[in-house]
Amino acid sequence: MSIDIHAKVLRGGHARPFQLGRLAAVVHRTDVLELATTQPLKAFLAVYDDIHAALLADSQSNLGLDNDRLPYVKEMMDTNCKGGKYNRGLSVVEIALEIARALRPTGSPAELSRLVHDASVCGWAIEFMQAHFLVLDDIMDGSEMRRGNPCWYRFPGVTTPVAINDGLILMAWVTRMLEIFLSDRENHAQLFRMLHDVHMKTCMGQFYDTTSMIDSTLLRPRIPQVVTTSYRDYTVKNYGLIARFKTSYYTYHLSFLFGLAIGGATGMVSATDVEQLALTVGEYFQIQDDFLDCFGTPEQIGKIGTDIEDRKCCWLAATFQEIASAEQKAVFAANYGYHDSVKVARIKALYEEVHLKQRFAEYEAAAVEATEVLLGAISRQCPSFEAGARKLWNRTYKRSK
């Protein structure tokens, strides 16, 4: 059962200030353990209601949010934070619960329920950070669709300037929810360090991605940007930098770190092995994403793939540049990066000529082998962590969207 936070924070309809960190005792579902055992996704979604209520009450009580703006803020949170696959957030709960049950088999239901709630809050922190990046990334890329709907900045009542600020609010909510629910936990500072480290790395990955279509030797703030014609930076090495920092750390590594921390097993697994697993699976995830962007359908992936039109340094383009003939590269340069269906089709034809679908299948087989080796090594150190991490891997392998 969820306690109505507004009843605790707002007395008689009037705002009543509260101290951050005091809400953990007020908002705490008592049914999440049972749900997490049988329906983990349902349990995870149930905690969203607690977070939603807490953040809105905080905004009204402490940040001056009035009733006129409240509906916009509520819809902004719901539209951008819900509706995804929840792999990042759900895996925190799965990993933490697997570890807790293995290390503390006699733990009370109350203790495990609190652990599931804490893990869910950490999971939602990642989901909110994901929403923050997606709102801003869609603006940077000029994207049209996200999860089968118009991108947030394309909503008629949003506009681009407001959407940019909404993206900033989403990230501010990440730290706010950790303060509200977890500030009295012993590992509070550790969780914040993990979060800020991964956020910094992802921002740098975003920088590498958004500047990838400019020759790096010409990337200077006081020199007008000229879109590359040589594609000299479109290398598998540079692509790996983008995949590592833009995707792997916040999509996999942070989920692993949060799950270990909440479960109480941070020191039981080699940090190097955990990071390498995240980087291996994260690169595979990003290469999958690039492949689906080109060869998947909007109905399948929930968006219109635009990597070709956006001149992205994606895996397909980088790999093509390393194996294509001079003649094929000339055709590529004449057609890549244009919002022209004929040119897009020509690029896809080039990808077929150099057998990129076959190369993807070969890469996938190697990635699966490397992942299984890492999971095996981790299983010998902490079987419960491996069991939780494997669930995330199973959702990643052969995904179709």
Short mmCIF file of N, CA and C in Angstrom, two decimals, residues 92 95 190-191 194-195 197-198 201 249 252-263 266 271 274-275 385:
data_model
loop_
_atom_site.label_atom_id
_atom_site.label_comp_id
_atom_site.label_asym_id
_atom_site.label_seq_id
_atom_site.Cartn_x
_atom_site.Cartn_y
_atom_site.Cartn_z
N VAL A 92 18.49 -3.23 -11.77
CA VAL A 92 18.99 -2.89 -10.43
C VAL A 92 18.24 -3.70 -9.38
N ILE A 95 19.19 -7.55 -9.66
CA ILE A 95 20.53 -7.84 -9.15
C ILE A 95 20.56 -7.73 -7.63
N GLN A 190 28.25 7.01 -1.67
CA GLN A 190 28.76 6.10 -2.70
C GLN A 190 27.83 6.10 -3.92
N LEU A 191 26.54 6.06 -3.67
CA LEU A 191 25.57 6.07 -4.78
C LEU A 191 25.68 7.35 -5.59
N MET A 194 28.81 7.27 -7.80
CA MET A 194 28.57 6.42 -8.97
C MET A 194 27.74 7.16 -10.01
N LEU A 195 26.68 7.80 -9.55
CA LEU A 195 25.79 8.52 -10.45
C LEU A 195 26.51 9.63 -11.18
N ASP A 197 29.71 10.13 -11.66
CA ASP A 197 30.77 9.64 -12.53
C ASP A 197 30.20 9.17 -13.87
N VAL A 198 29.12 8.41 -13.80
CA VAL A 198 28.51 7.90 -15.03
C VAL A 198 27.86 9.03 -15.83
N LYS A 201 30.64 10.78 -17.72
CA LYS A 201 31.11 9.97 -18.84
C LYS A 201 30.11 9.98 -19.99
N TYR A 249 28.26 2.94 -20.13
CA TYR A 249 28.33 3.24 -18.71
C TYR A 249 26.95 3.46 -18.09
N TYR A 252 24.52 0.00 -18.76
CA TYR A 252 24.86 -1.25 -18.09
C TYR A 252 25.67 -1.06 -16.81
N HIS A 253 26.74 -0.29 -16.89
CA HIS A 253 27.64 -0.23 -15.74
C HIS A 253 26.95 0.34 -14.50
N LEU A 254 26.17 1.40 -14.66
CA LEU A 254 25.52 2.00 -13.50
C LEU A 254 24.49 1.05 -12.90
N SER A 255 23.77 0.32 -13.72
CA SER A 255 22.83 -0.67 -13.19
C SER A 255 23.56 -1.73 -12.39
N PHE A 256 24.70 -2.19 -12.90
CA PHE A 256 25.49 -3.18 -12.17
C PHE A 256 25.98 -2.62 -10.84
N LEU A 257 26.52 -1.40 -10.88
CA LEU A 257 27.07 -0.79 -9.66
C LEU A 257 25.99 -0.55 -8.61
N PHE A 258 24.85 -0.02 -9.04
CA PHE A 258 23.75 0.22 -8.09
C PHE A 258 23.24 -1.10 -7.51
N GLY A 259 23.09 -2.12 -8.34
CA GLY A 259 22.61 -3.40 -7.86
C GLY A 259 23.55 -4.02 -6.84
N LEU A 260 24.85 -3.95 -7.12
CA LEU A 260 25.84 -4.46 -6.16
C LEU A 260 25.81 -3.68 -4.86
N ALA A 261 25.70 -2.35 -4.96
CA ALA A 261 25.72 -1.51 -3.76
C ALA A 261 24.49 -1.74 -2.89
N ILE A 262 23.31 -1.77 -3.49
CA ILE A 262 22.09 -1.98 -2.72
C ILE A 262 22.05 -3.39 -2.16
N GLY A 263 22.55 -4.37 -2.93
CA GLY A 263 22.56 -5.75 -2.46
C GLY A 263 23.62 -6.02 -1.41
N THR A 266 29.37 -5.02 -3.19
CA THR A 266 30.27 -4.23 -4.02
C THR A 266 31.68 -4.80 -4.06
N ALA A 271 36.06 -5.26 -9.76
CA ALA A 271 35.55 -4.06 -10.41
C ALA A 271 35.91 -4.05 -11.89
N VAL A 274 33.44 -6.33 -13.74
CA VAL A 274 32.13 -5.69 -13.84
C VAL A 274 32.14 -4.63 -14.93
N GLU A 275 33.18 -3.81 -14.94
CA GLU A 275 33.26 -2.77 -15.96
C GLU A 275 33.41 -3.38 -17.35
N PHE A 385 25.19 -12.24 -8.25
CA PHE A 385 25.33 -11.09 -9.14
C PHE A 385 25.27 -11.54 -10.59
#
